Amino acid sequence: MSKIAVITDSGSGLSQQEAKEKGIYLVPLLVLIDGKSYHDGLDISTQDVYQALSDKKYPKTSTPLYMSIEDLMRTIKADGCDTVIATPLSAGLSSTHQSIFLAGEEVGLEVVFVDVFSTCMIQKHVSLLAKTLINEGKQKDEIVDTLNRVIKGANTLILPNDLDHLKVGGRLTPLAASLAEMFKIRPILQLNASTKGKIDVFAKVRTERRALEEAIDTLHSTFRGKSCSIYIIHSHAAPRTEVTKAMLIAKGYEPSRIYVNDIAAVIASHTGLDCLGIQFIENH
Protein backbone atom coordinates (compact mmCIF):
# COMPACT_ATOMS: atom_id res chain seq x y z
CA MET A 1 0.00 0.00 0.00
CA SER A 2 1.35 3.43 -0.94
CA LYS A 3 2.16 6.04 1.68
CA ILE A 4 0.76 9.43 0.71
CA ALA A 5 2.07 12.87 1.70
CA VAL A 6 0.42 16.28 1.36
CA ILE A 7 2.45 19.27 0.22
CA THR A 8 1.26 22.86 -0.02
CA ASP A 9 2.79 26.33 0.11
CA SER A 10 2.60 29.37 2.37
CA GLY A 11 -0.17 30.89 0.27
CA SER A 12 -2.37 28.67 2.44
CA GLY A 13 -1.58 30.76 5.50
CA LEU A 14 -0.27 27.66 7.27
CA SER A 15 2.68 28.37 9.53
CA GLN A 16 5.67 26.04 9.61
CA GLN A 17 4.70 24.99 13.14
CA GLU A 18 1.07 24.28 12.26
CA ALA A 19 2.06 22.35 9.13
CA LYS A 20 4.46 20.24 11.18
CA GLU A 21 1.78 19.50 13.78
CA LYS A 22 -0.69 18.49 11.06
CA GLY A 23 1.84 16.37 9.17
CA ILE A 24 1.77 18.54 6.05
CA TYR A 25 4.90 19.47 4.10
CA LEU A 26 5.09 23.23 3.54
CA VAL A 27 6.95 25.19 0.86
CA PRO A 28 7.58 28.86 1.73
CA LEU A 29 6.93 31.24 -1.16
CA LEU A 30 9.28 34.18 -1.69
CA VAL A 31 8.50 37.81 -0.86
CA LEU A 32 10.64 40.52 -2.45
CA ILE A 33 10.99 43.91 -0.72
CA ASP A 34 13.50 46.60 -1.69
CA GLY A 35 15.44 44.12 -3.78
CA LYS A 36 15.79 41.60 -0.95
CA SER A 37 14.26 38.13 -1.00
CA TYR A 38 12.56 36.61 2.06
CA HIS A 39 11.07 33.17 2.71
CA ASP A 40 7.42 33.66 3.68
CA GLY A 41 6.83 32.55 7.25
CA LEU A 42 10.53 31.99 7.92
CA ASP A 43 12.44 35.22 7.26
CA ILE A 44 9.39 37.45 7.17
CA SER A 45 5.98 37.43 8.86
CA THR A 46 2.58 38.47 7.60
CA GLN A 47 2.71 41.53 9.84
CA ASP A 48 6.12 42.47 8.38
CA VAL A 49 4.56 42.45 4.92
CA TYR A 50 1.62 44.52 6.16
CA GLN A 51 4.11 47.05 7.55
CA ALA A 52 5.90 47.20 4.20
CA LEU A 53 2.56 47.85 2.52
CA SER A 54 1.85 50.61 5.03
CA ASP A 55 5.25 52.12 4.14
CA LYS A 56 4.27 52.07 0.43
CA LYS A 57 7.03 49.61 -0.46
CA TYR A 58 4.88 47.46 -2.77
CA PRO A 59 6.23 43.94 -2.02
CA LYS A 60 6.42 41.45 -4.87
CA THR A 61 6.21 37.67 -4.74
CA SER A 62 7.99 34.82 -6.45
CA THR A 63 7.92 31.04 -6.62
CA PRO A 64 10.38 29.20 -4.34
CA LEU A 65 13.81 28.23 -5.59
CA TYR A 66 13.60 24.87 -7.35
CA MET A 67 16.37 23.35 -5.22
CA SER A 68 14.47 24.08 -2.00
CA ILE A 69 11.46 22.19 -3.36
CA GLU A 70 13.65 19.30 -4.51
CA ASP A 71 15.23 19.13 -1.04
CA LEU A 72 11.77 18.92 0.52
CA MET A 73 10.79 16.18 -1.92
CA ARG A 74 13.86 14.20 -0.91
CA THR A 75 12.77 14.57 2.71
CA ILE A 76 9.31 13.28 1.82
CA LYS A 77 10.81 10.24 0.11
CA ALA A 78 13.15 9.63 3.05
CA ASP A 79 10.07 9.66 5.29
CA GLY A 80 8.81 6.61 3.40
CA CYS A 81 6.25 8.22 1.09
CA ASP A 82 5.90 7.28 -2.57
CA THR A 83 2.97 9.51 -3.55
CA VAL A 84 2.42 13.23 -3.03
CA ILE A 85 -0.87 15.10 -3.24
CA ALA A 86 0.06 18.70 -4.01
CA THR A 87 -2.34 21.52 -3.11
CA PRO A 88 -0.34 24.68 -3.79
CA LEU A 89 -1.51 28.16 -4.68
CA SER A 90 -3.79 28.26 -7.73
CA ALA A 91 -2.00 27.51 -11.00
CA GLY A 92 -3.65 30.67 -12.31
CA LEU A 93 -1.58 32.73 -9.87
CA SER A 94 1.66 30.80 -9.48
CA SER A 95 3.85 28.23 -11.22
CA THR A 96 4.82 26.54 -7.94
CA HIS A 97 2.90 23.43 -8.98
CA GLN A 98 5.23 22.94 -11.94
CA SER A 99 8.32 22.98 -9.72
CA ILE A 100 6.68 20.52 -7.32
CA PHE A 101 5.87 18.15 -10.18
CA LEU A 102 9.38 18.33 -11.67
CA ALA A 103 11.05 17.90 -8.29
CA GLY A 104 8.87 14.89 -7.52
CA GLU A 105 9.76 13.34 -10.85
CA GLU A 106 13.45 13.98 -10.17
CA VAL A 107 13.45 12.09 -6.86
CA GLY A 108 11.07 9.32 -7.95
CA LEU A 109 7.80 10.37 -6.33
CA GLU A 110 4.37 10.26 -7.93
CA VAL A 111 2.90 13.76 -7.73
CA VAL A 112 -0.84 14.32 -8.05
CA PHE A 113 -1.59 18.02 -8.49
CA VAL A 114 -4.95 19.23 -7.18
CA ASP A 115 -5.68 22.77 -8.36
CA VAL A 116 -7.51 24.57 -5.56
CA PHE A 117 -8.27 27.47 -7.96
CA SER A 118 -7.79 29.74 -4.96
CA THR A 119 -5.52 30.56 -2.05
CA CYS A 120 -5.53 31.43 1.66
CA MET A 121 -8.14 29.58 3.72
CA ILE A 122 -9.63 27.53 0.88
CA GLN A 123 -6.15 26.28 0.08
CA LYS A 124 -5.61 25.51 3.78
CA HIS A 125 -9.05 23.85 4.09
CA VAL A 126 -8.33 21.56 1.12
CA SER A 127 -4.84 20.70 2.38
CA LEU A 128 -6.16 19.77 5.83
CA LEU A 129 -8.99 17.75 4.29
CA ALA A 130 -6.49 15.83 2.17
CA LYS A 131 -4.50 14.95 5.28
CA THR A 132 -7.66 13.94 7.16
CA LEU A 133 -8.69 11.58 4.35
CA ILE A 134 -5.21 10.05 4.31
CA ASN A 135 -5.42 9.48 8.06
CA GLU A 136 -8.78 7.78 7.53
CA GLY A 137 -7.11 5.30 5.19
CA LYS A 138 -8.67 6.59 1.96
CA GLN A 139 -6.85 5.81 -1.28
CA LYS A 140 -5.39 8.34 -3.68
CA ASP A 141 -8.19 8.36 -6.27
CA GLU A 142 -10.95 8.73 -3.67
CA ILE A 143 -9.06 11.54 -1.96
CA VAL A 144 -8.54 13.45 -5.20
CA ASP A 145 -12.19 12.99 -6.23
CA THR A 146 -13.37 14.34 -2.86
CA LEU A 147 -11.04 17.33 -3.02
CA ASN A 148 -12.09 18.21 -6.57
CA ARG A 149 -15.76 17.98 -5.60
CA VAL A 150 -15.51 20.47 -2.74
CA ILE A 151 -13.22 22.75 -4.76
CA LYS A 152 -15.74 22.90 -7.62
CA GLY A 153 -18.30 24.76 -5.50
CA ALA A 154 -15.85 26.86 -3.49
CA ASN A 155 -15.53 30.59 -4.05
CA THR A 156 -13.42 33.54 -3.01
CA LEU A 157 -14.84 37.04 -3.24
CA ILE A 158 -12.43 39.93 -2.65
CA LEU A 159 -13.49 43.45 -1.70
CA PRO A 160 -10.40 45.65 -2.02
CA ASN A 161 -10.14 49.23 -0.81
CA ASP A 162 -6.68 50.09 -2.14
CA LEU A 163 -7.33 50.50 -5.85
CA ASP A 164 -3.98 52.25 -6.30
CA HIS A 165 -2.24 49.09 -5.13
CA LEU A 166 -4.24 46.96 -7.55
CA LYS A 167 -3.30 49.41 -10.29
CA VAL A 168 0.42 49.22 -9.49
CA GLY A 169 0.21 45.43 -9.35
CA GLY A 170 -1.49 45.28 -12.74
CA ARG A 171 -4.79 43.88 -11.38
CA LEU A 172 -6.62 47.01 -12.54
CA THR A 173 -5.71 49.27 -15.44
CA PRO A 174 -4.91 52.90 -14.52
CA LEU A 175 -8.02 54.03 -16.41
CA ALA A 176 -10.27 51.52 -14.64
CA ALA A 177 -8.85 52.52 -11.25
CA SER A 178 -9.34 56.22 -12.00
CA LEU A 179 -12.92 55.72 -13.17
CA ALA A 180 -13.69 53.58 -10.12
CA GLU A 181 -12.41 56.34 -7.84
CA MET A 182 -14.22 59.06 -9.76
CA PHE A 183 -17.61 57.35 -9.75
CA LYS A 184 -17.18 55.69 -6.33
CA ILE A 185 -17.44 52.22 -7.84
CA ARG A 186 -16.41 49.31 -5.64
CA PRO A 187 -15.25 46.25 -7.60
CA ILE A 188 -15.87 42.76 -6.23
CA LEU A 189 -13.23 40.35 -7.45
CA GLN A 190 -13.64 36.58 -7.61
CA LEU A 191 -11.32 33.60 -7.65
CA ASN A 192 -12.68 30.08 -8.24
CA ALA A 193 -12.85 27.13 -10.61
CA SER A 194 -14.89 29.08 -13.17
CA THR A 195 -12.14 31.73 -13.42
CA LYS A 196 -9.49 28.98 -13.66
CA GLY A 197 -7.96 30.28 -10.47
CA LYS A 198 -7.30 33.75 -11.86
CA ILE A 199 -8.60 36.97 -10.32
CA ASP A 200 -11.56 38.32 -12.28
CA VAL A 201 -14.18 41.03 -11.74
CA PHE A 202 -17.38 39.54 -10.33
CA ALA A 203 -19.45 42.71 -9.92
CA LYS A 204 -19.24 46.47 -9.55
CA VAL A 205 -21.31 48.22 -6.93
CA ARG A 206 -21.53 51.67 -5.37
CA THR A 207 -21.37 51.03 -1.62
CA GLU A 208 -19.62 48.77 0.88
CA ARG A 209 -22.98 47.56 2.16
CA ARG A 210 -24.10 46.54 -1.31
CA ALA A 211 -20.80 44.77 -1.93
CA LEU A 212 -21.24 42.71 1.23
CA GLU A 213 -24.87 41.94 0.39
CA GLU A 214 -23.82 40.78 -3.08
CA ALA A 215 -21.11 38.53 -1.65
CA ILE A 216 -23.40 37.01 0.99
CA ASP A 217 -26.22 36.48 -1.52
CA THR A 218 -23.76 34.56 -3.71
CA LEU A 219 -22.77 32.39 -0.74
CA HIS A 220 -26.41 31.79 0.15
CA SER A 221 -27.44 30.75 -3.36
CA THR A 222 -24.43 28.44 -3.74
CA PHE A 223 -24.79 26.53 -0.48
CA ARG A 224 -28.51 26.66 0.21
CA GLY A 225 -29.24 23.68 2.47
CA LYS A 226 -25.62 22.50 2.55
CA SER A 227 -23.08 22.61 5.35
CA CYS A 228 -20.19 24.94 4.58
CA SER A 229 -17.30 26.73 6.24
CA ILE A 230 -17.06 30.50 5.82
CA TYR A 231 -13.75 32.29 6.09
CA ILE A 232 -13.51 36.05 6.44
CA ILE A 233 -9.98 37.09 5.54
CA HIS A 234 -8.55 40.58 5.79
CA SER A 235 -5.43 42.73 5.76
CA HIS A 236 -5.79 45.22 8.63
CA ALA A 237 -9.54 45.55 8.01
CA ALA A 238 -10.90 44.44 11.40
CA PRO A 239 -13.90 46.84 11.44
CA ARG A 240 -15.04 45.49 8.06
CA THR A 241 -14.75 41.90 9.29
CA GLU A 242 -17.00 42.61 12.28
CA VAL A 243 -19.71 44.06 10.03
CA THR A 244 -19.39 41.10 7.65
CA LYS A 245 -19.63 38.54 10.44
CA ALA A 246 -22.71 40.26 11.90
CA MET A 247 -24.40 40.23 8.48
CA LEU A 248 -23.65 36.53 8.03
CA ILE A 249 -25.06 35.67 11.45
CA ALA A 250 -28.17 37.76 10.71
CA LYS A 251 -28.58 35.70 7.54
CA GLY A 252 -28.74 32.55 9.66
CA TYR A 253 -25.19 31.22 9.48
CA GLU A 254 -23.80 29.55 12.59
CA PRO A 255 -21.11 31.66 14.31
CA SER A 256 -19.13 28.45 14.92
CA ARG A 257 -18.79 28.01 11.15
CA ILE A 258 -17.47 31.54 10.54
CA TYR A 259 -13.72 31.98 10.89
CA VAL A 260 -11.69 35.21 10.74
CA ASN A 261 -8.08 35.15 9.55
CA ASP A 262 -5.39 37.41 8.13
CA ILE A 263 -4.87 37.42 4.38
CA ALA A 264 -1.67 35.47 3.70
CA ALA A 265 1.38 37.67 3.18
CA VAL A 266 1.96 36.65 -0.44
CA ILE A 267 -1.65 37.52 -1.31
CA ALA A 268 -1.74 40.79 0.64
CA SER A 269 1.29 41.82 -1.42
CA HIS A 270 -1.11 42.03 -4.38
CA THR A 271 -4.33 43.23 -2.73
CA GLY A 272 -2.86 45.88 -0.43
CA LEU A 273 -4.12 46.85 3.02
CA ASP A 274 -7.73 47.23 4.17
CA CYS A 275 -8.75 44.38 1.90
CA LEU A 276 -11.61 42.07 2.84
CA GLY A 277 -12.27 38.63 1.44
CA ILE A 278 -15.04 36.08 1.95
CA GLN A 279 -14.20 32.46 1.17
CA PHE A 280 -16.67 29.61 1.35
CA ILE A 281 -16.36 25.90 0.77
CA GLU A 282 -18.60 22.89 1.35
CA ASN A 283 -17.82 20.72 4.35
CA HIS A 284 -17.06 17.08 3.64
Tab-separated table of C-alpha atoms in Angstrom:
chain	number	residue	atom	x	y	z
A	1	MET	CA	0.000	0.000	0.000
A	2	SER	CA	1.348	3.428	-0.935
A	3	LYS	CA	2.163	6.041	1.684
A	4	ILE	CA	0.764	9.435	0.710
A	5	ALA	CA	2.073	12.865	1.701
A	6	VAL	CA	0.425	16.277	1.358
A	7	ILE	CA	2.453	19.270	0.219
A	8	THR	CA	1.256	22.857	-0.020
A	9	ASP	CA	2.795	26.327	0.111
A	10	SER	CA	2.605	29.366	2.369
A	11	GLY	CA	-0.165	30.887	0.265
A	12	SER	CA	-2.373	28.675	2.438
A	13	GLY	CA	-1.582	30.758	5.505
A	14	LEU	CA	-0.266	27.656	7.268
A	15	SER	CA	2.682	28.369	9.531
A	16	GLN	CA	5.670	26.037	9.611
A	17	GLN	CA	4.700	24.987	13.138
A	18	GLU	CA	1.066	24.276	12.257
A	19	ALA	CA	2.064	22.353	9.132
A	20	LYS	CA	4.463	20.238	11.182
A	21	GLU	CA	1.782	19.503	13.779
A	22	LYS	CA	-0.695	18.488	11.061
A	23	GLY	CA	1.835	16.368	9.174
A	24	ILE	CA	1.767	18.544	6.052
A	25	TYR	CA	4.897	19.469	4.099
A	26	LEU	CA	5.091	23.234	3.537
A	27	VAL	CA	6.948	25.192	0.856
A	28	PRO	CA	7.581	28.864	1.726
A	29	LEU	CA	6.931	31.239	-1.162
A	30	LEU	CA	9.279	34.180	-1.688
A	31	VAL	CA	8.504	37.808	-0.862
A	32	LEU	CA	10.640	40.520	-2.454
A	33	ILE	CA	10.994	43.911	-0.724
A	34	ASP	CA	13.500	46.602	-1.689
A	35	GLY	CA	15.444	44.124	-3.781
A	36	LYS	CA	15.789	41.605	-0.951
A	37	SER	CA	14.256	38.126	-0.998
A	38	TYR	CA	12.558	36.608	2.061
A	39	HIS	CA	11.066	33.171	2.713
A	40	ASP	CA	7.424	33.662	3.675
A	41	GLY	CA	6.830	32.552	7.251
A	42	LEU	CA	10.532	31.987	7.925
A	43	ASP	CA	12.440	35.218	7.258
A	44	ILE	CA	9.388	37.448	7.170
A	45	SER	CA	5.983	37.430	8.861
A	46	THR	CA	2.575	38.470	7.597
A	47	GLN	CA	2.708	41.534	9.845
A	48	ASP	CA	6.119	42.471	8.377
A	49	VAL	CA	4.558	42.451	4.916
A	50	TYR	CA	1.616	44.521	6.162
A	51	GLN	CA	4.108	47.055	7.549
A	52	ALA	CA	5.902	47.198	4.203
A	53	LEU	CA	2.560	47.854	2.522
A	54	SER	CA	1.855	50.611	5.033
A	55	ASP	CA	5.247	52.121	4.138
A	56	LYS	CA	4.270	52.072	0.434
A	57	LYS	CA	7.031	49.614	-0.458
A	58	TYR	CA	4.875	47.458	-2.765
A	59	PRO	CA	6.229	43.939	-2.023
A	60	LYS	CA	6.418	41.450	-4.867
A	61	THR	CA	6.209	37.667	-4.742
A	62	SER	CA	7.994	34.816	-6.445
A	63	THR	CA	7.921	31.039	-6.621
A	64	PRO	CA	10.378	29.203	-4.344
A	65	LEU	CA	13.812	28.226	-5.591
A	66	TYR	CA	13.600	24.871	-7.348
A	67	MET	CA	16.365	23.350	-5.220
A	68	SER	CA	14.469	24.079	-2.003
A	69	ILE	CA	11.460	22.189	-3.364
A	70	GLU	CA	13.649	19.303	-4.508
A	71	ASP	CA	15.228	19.125	-1.045
A	72	LEU	CA	11.767	18.921	0.517
A	73	MET	CA	10.786	16.180	-1.923
A	74	ARG	CA	13.858	14.196	-0.909
A	75	THR	CA	12.773	14.570	2.713
A	76	ILE	CA	9.306	13.285	1.817
A	77	LYS	CA	10.812	10.244	0.110
A	78	ALA	CA	13.155	9.630	3.049
A	79	ASP	CA	10.075	9.659	5.293
A	80	GLY	CA	8.815	6.613	3.404
A	81	CYS	CA	6.250	8.225	1.092
A	82	ASP	CA	5.902	7.279	-2.569
A	83	THR	CA	2.966	9.507	-3.550
A	84	VAL	CA	2.421	13.229	-3.029
A	85	ILE	CA	-0.868	15.096	-3.242
A	86	ALA	CA	0.061	18.700	-4.010
A	87	THR	CA	-2.341	21.516	-3.106
A	88	PRO	CA	-0.344	24.681	-3.794
A	89	LEU	CA	-1.508	28.162	-4.682
A	90	SER	CA	-3.788	28.257	-7.732
A	91	ALA	CA	-2.003	27.513	-10.999
A	92	GLY	CA	-3.649	30.674	-12.309
A	93	LEU	CA	-1.579	32.732	-9.872
A	94	SER	CA	1.663	30.798	-9.484
A	95	SER	CA	3.854	28.230	-11.219
A	96	THR	CA	4.825	26.544	-7.945
A	97	HIS	CA	2.901	23.428	-8.977
A	98	GLN	CA	5.231	22.943	-11.943
A	99	SER	CA	8.322	22.984	-9.725
A	100	ILE	CA	6.681	20.521	-7.319
A	101	PHE	CA	5.865	18.152	-10.183
A	102	LEU	CA	9.375	18.331	-11.674
A	103	ALA	CA	11.051	17.896	-8.287
A	104	GLY	CA	8.869	14.892	-7.518
A	105	GLU	CA	9.758	13.339	-10.848
A	106	GLU	CA	13.451	13.979	-10.172
A	107	VAL	CA	13.445	12.088	-6.859
A	108	GLY	CA	11.073	9.316	-7.951
A	109	LEU	CA	7.799	10.375	-6.334
A	110	GLU	CA	4.373	10.258	-7.935
A	111	VAL	CA	2.902	13.760	-7.725
A	112	VAL	CA	-0.845	14.322	-8.055
A	113	PHE	CA	-1.594	18.015	-8.493
A	114	VAL	CA	-4.949	19.234	-7.185
A	115	ASP	CA	-5.679	22.773	-8.362
A	116	VAL	CA	-7.509	24.573	-5.556
A	117	PHE	CA	-8.275	27.470	-7.961
A	118	SER	CA	-7.795	29.740	-4.964
A	119	THR	CA	-5.518	30.559	-2.046
A	120	CYS	CA	-5.530	31.435	1.662
A	121	MET	CA	-8.140	29.580	3.717
A	122	ILE	CA	-9.631	27.529	0.884
A	123	GLN	CA	-6.147	26.275	0.079
A	124	LYS	CA	-5.613	25.512	3.776
A	125	HIS	CA	-9.047	23.848	4.094
A	126	VAL	CA	-8.335	21.562	1.122
A	127	SER	CA	-4.843	20.701	2.383
A	128	LEU	CA	-6.157	19.771	5.833
A	129	LEU	CA	-8.995	17.754	4.292
A	130	ALA	CA	-6.495	15.828	2.172
A	131	LYS	CA	-4.500	14.947	5.278
A	132	THR	CA	-7.660	13.938	7.163
A	133	LEU	CA	-8.688	11.585	4.354
A	134	ILE	CA	-5.212	10.048	4.309
A	135	ASN	CA	-5.417	9.476	8.058
A	136	GLU	CA	-8.785	7.783	7.529
A	137	GLY	CA	-7.114	5.303	5.188
A	138	LYS	CA	-8.674	6.594	1.958
A	139	GLN	CA	-6.852	5.811	-1.275
A	140	LYS	CA	-5.393	8.343	-3.684
A	141	ASP	CA	-8.193	8.365	-6.273
A	142	GLU	CA	-10.947	8.727	-3.672
A	143	ILE	CA	-9.059	11.544	-1.957
A	144	VAL	CA	-8.545	13.447	-5.199
A	145	ASP	CA	-12.192	12.987	-6.227
A	146	THR	CA	-13.369	14.337	-2.863
A	147	LEU	CA	-11.039	17.334	-3.023
A	148	ASN	CA	-12.086	18.207	-6.567
A	149	ARG	CA	-15.759	17.982	-5.600
A	150	VAL	CA	-15.510	20.469	-2.739
A	151	ILE	CA	-13.224	22.754	-4.757
A	152	LYS	CA	-15.736	22.901	-7.617
A	153	GLY	CA	-18.303	24.764	-5.496
A	154	ALA	CA	-15.853	26.864	-3.490
A	155	ASN	CA	-15.534	30.593	-4.052
A	156	THR	CA	-13.415	33.541	-3.013
A	157	LEU	CA	-14.838	37.045	-3.239
A	158	ILE	CA	-12.431	39.926	-2.648
A	159	LEU	CA	-13.490	43.447	-1.699
A	160	PRO	CA	-10.397	45.651	-2.017
A	161	ASN	CA	-10.136	49.226	-0.812
A	162	ASP	CA	-6.681	50.093	-2.137
A	163	LEU	CA	-7.328	50.500	-5.852
A	164	ASP	CA	-3.977	52.248	-6.303
A	165	HIS	CA	-2.245	49.090	-5.129
A	166	LEU	CA	-4.236	46.956	-7.552
A	167	LYS	CA	-3.304	49.406	-10.293
A	168	VAL	CA	0.424	49.216	-9.490
A	169	GLY	CA	0.209	45.429	-9.352
A	170	GLY	CA	-1.491	45.282	-12.741
A	171	ARG	CA	-4.785	43.883	-11.378
A	172	LEU	CA	-6.624	47.007	-12.537
A	173	THR	CA	-5.713	49.269	-15.435
A	174	PRO	CA	-4.905	52.900	-14.522
A	175	LEU	CA	-8.022	54.025	-16.406
A	176	ALA	CA	-10.272	51.525	-14.636
A	177	ALA	CA	-8.850	52.521	-11.255
A	178	SER	CA	-9.341	56.225	-12.003
A	179	LEU	CA	-12.921	55.723	-13.166
A	180	ALA	CA	-13.690	53.584	-10.116
A	181	GLU	CA	-12.411	56.336	-7.836
A	182	MET	CA	-14.222	59.063	-9.758
A	183	PHE	CA	-17.611	57.350	-9.751
A	184	LYS	CA	-17.184	55.694	-6.330
A	185	ILE	CA	-17.439	52.225	-7.839
A	186	ARG	CA	-16.405	49.311	-5.644
A	187	PRO	CA	-15.254	46.249	-7.599
A	188	ILE	CA	-15.875	42.765	-6.227
A	189	LEU	CA	-13.230	40.348	-7.453
A	190	GLN	CA	-13.638	36.584	-7.609
A	191	LEU	CA	-11.324	33.599	-7.646
A	192	ASN	CA	-12.678	30.083	-8.237
A	193	ALA	CA	-12.848	27.128	-10.611
A	194	SER	CA	-14.885	29.080	-13.170
A	195	THR	CA	-12.138	31.726	-13.420
A	196	LYS	CA	-9.488	28.976	-13.662
A	197	GLY	CA	-7.955	30.284	-10.468
A	198	LYS	CA	-7.298	33.754	-11.856
A	199	ILE	CA	-8.599	36.973	-10.324
A	200	ASP	CA	-11.565	38.316	-12.279
A	201	VAL	CA	-14.176	41.027	-11.745
A	202	PHE	CA	-17.380	39.542	-10.327
A	203	ALA	CA	-19.450	42.705	-9.917
A	204	LYS	CA	-19.237	46.474	-9.554
A	205	VAL	CA	-21.314	48.221	-6.926
A	206	ARG	CA	-21.525	51.674	-5.366
A	207	THR	CA	-21.372	51.026	-1.619
A	208	GLU	CA	-19.616	48.767	0.876
A	209	ARG	CA	-22.981	47.559	2.159
A	210	ARG	CA	-24.104	46.543	-1.308
A	211	ALA	CA	-20.800	44.772	-1.933
A	212	LEU	CA	-21.241	42.714	1.228
A	213	GLU	CA	-24.867	41.937	0.394
A	214	GLU	CA	-23.821	40.777	-3.082
A	215	ALA	CA	-21.111	38.525	-1.646
A	216	ILE	CA	-23.397	37.010	0.993
A	217	ASP	CA	-26.218	36.478	-1.523
A	218	THR	CA	-23.763	34.555	-3.707
A	219	LEU	CA	-22.771	32.395	-0.744
A	220	HIS	CA	-26.415	31.787	0.149
A	221	SER	CA	-27.435	30.750	-3.361
A	222	THR	CA	-24.429	28.436	-3.736
A	223	PHE	CA	-24.792	26.527	-0.477
A	224	ARG	CA	-28.513	26.659	0.210
A	225	GLY	CA	-29.239	23.678	2.469
A	226	LYS	CA	-25.620	22.502	2.545
A	227	SER	CA	-23.076	22.614	5.350
A	228	CYS	CA	-20.191	24.936	4.578
A	229	SER	CA	-17.304	26.731	6.235
A	230	ILE	CA	-17.062	30.496	5.821
A	231	TYR	CA	-13.750	32.285	6.093
A	232	ILE	CA	-13.514	36.052	6.444
A	233	ILE	CA	-9.982	37.087	5.536
A	234	HIS	CA	-8.553	40.579	5.788
A	235	SER	CA	-5.427	42.726	5.761
A	236	HIS	CA	-5.790	45.220	8.630
A	237	ALA	CA	-9.536	45.555	8.012
A	238	ALA	CA	-10.898	44.436	11.397
A	239	PRO	CA	-13.901	46.837	11.436
A	240	ARG	CA	-15.042	45.486	8.060
A	241	THR	CA	-14.746	41.899	9.291
A	242	GLU	CA	-17.001	42.611	12.277
A	243	VAL	CA	-19.706	44.060	10.026
A	244	THR	CA	-19.394	41.098	7.654
A	245	LYS	CA	-19.635	38.539	10.445
A	246	ALA	CA	-22.706	40.264	11.898
A	247	MET	CA	-24.404	40.234	8.477
A	248	LEU	CA	-23.652	36.527	8.031
A	249	ILE	CA	-25.065	35.667	11.453
A	250	ALA	CA	-28.168	37.759	10.710
A	251	LYS	CA	-28.581	35.698	7.539
A	252	GLY	CA	-28.741	32.553	9.664
A	253	TYR	CA	-25.192	31.217	9.479
A	254	GLU	CA	-23.804	29.551	12.588
A	255	PRO	CA	-21.114	31.660	14.306
A	256	SER	CA	-19.127	28.454	14.922
A	257	ARG	CA	-18.786	28.007	11.151
A	258	ILE	CA	-17.467	31.536	10.545
A	259	TYR	CA	-13.719	31.982	10.887
A	260	VAL	CA	-11.691	35.211	10.743
A	261	ASN	CA	-8.077	35.149	9.555
A	262	ASP	CA	-5.386	37.409	8.126
A	263	ILE	CA	-4.875	37.415	4.378
A	264	ALA	CA	-1.669	35.466	3.697
A	265	ALA	CA	1.377	37.672	3.178
A	266	VAL	CA	1.959	36.653	-0.439
A	267	ILE	CA	-1.651	37.522	-1.308
A	268	ALA	CA	-1.738	40.790	0.640
A	269	SER	CA	1.286	41.822	-1.423
A	270	HIS	CA	-1.110	42.029	-4.380
A	271	THR	CA	-4.328	43.227	-2.727
A	272	GLY	CA	-2.861	45.881	-0.425
A	273	LEU	CA	-4.119	46.847	3.019
A	274	ASP	CA	-7.729	47.229	4.168
A	275	CYS	CA	-8.755	44.383	1.896
A	276	LEU	CA	-11.608	42.068	2.839
A	277	GLY	CA	-12.274	38.632	1.435
A	278	ILE	CA	-15.040	36.084	1.948
A	279	GLN	CA	-14.205	32.464	1.166
A	280	PHE	CA	-16.673	29.610	1.353
A	281	ILE	CA	-16.362	25.898	0.765
A	282	GLU	CA	-18.596	22.885	1.349
A	283	ASN	CA	-17.817	20.722	4.354
A	284	HIS	CA	-17.058	17.080	3.645
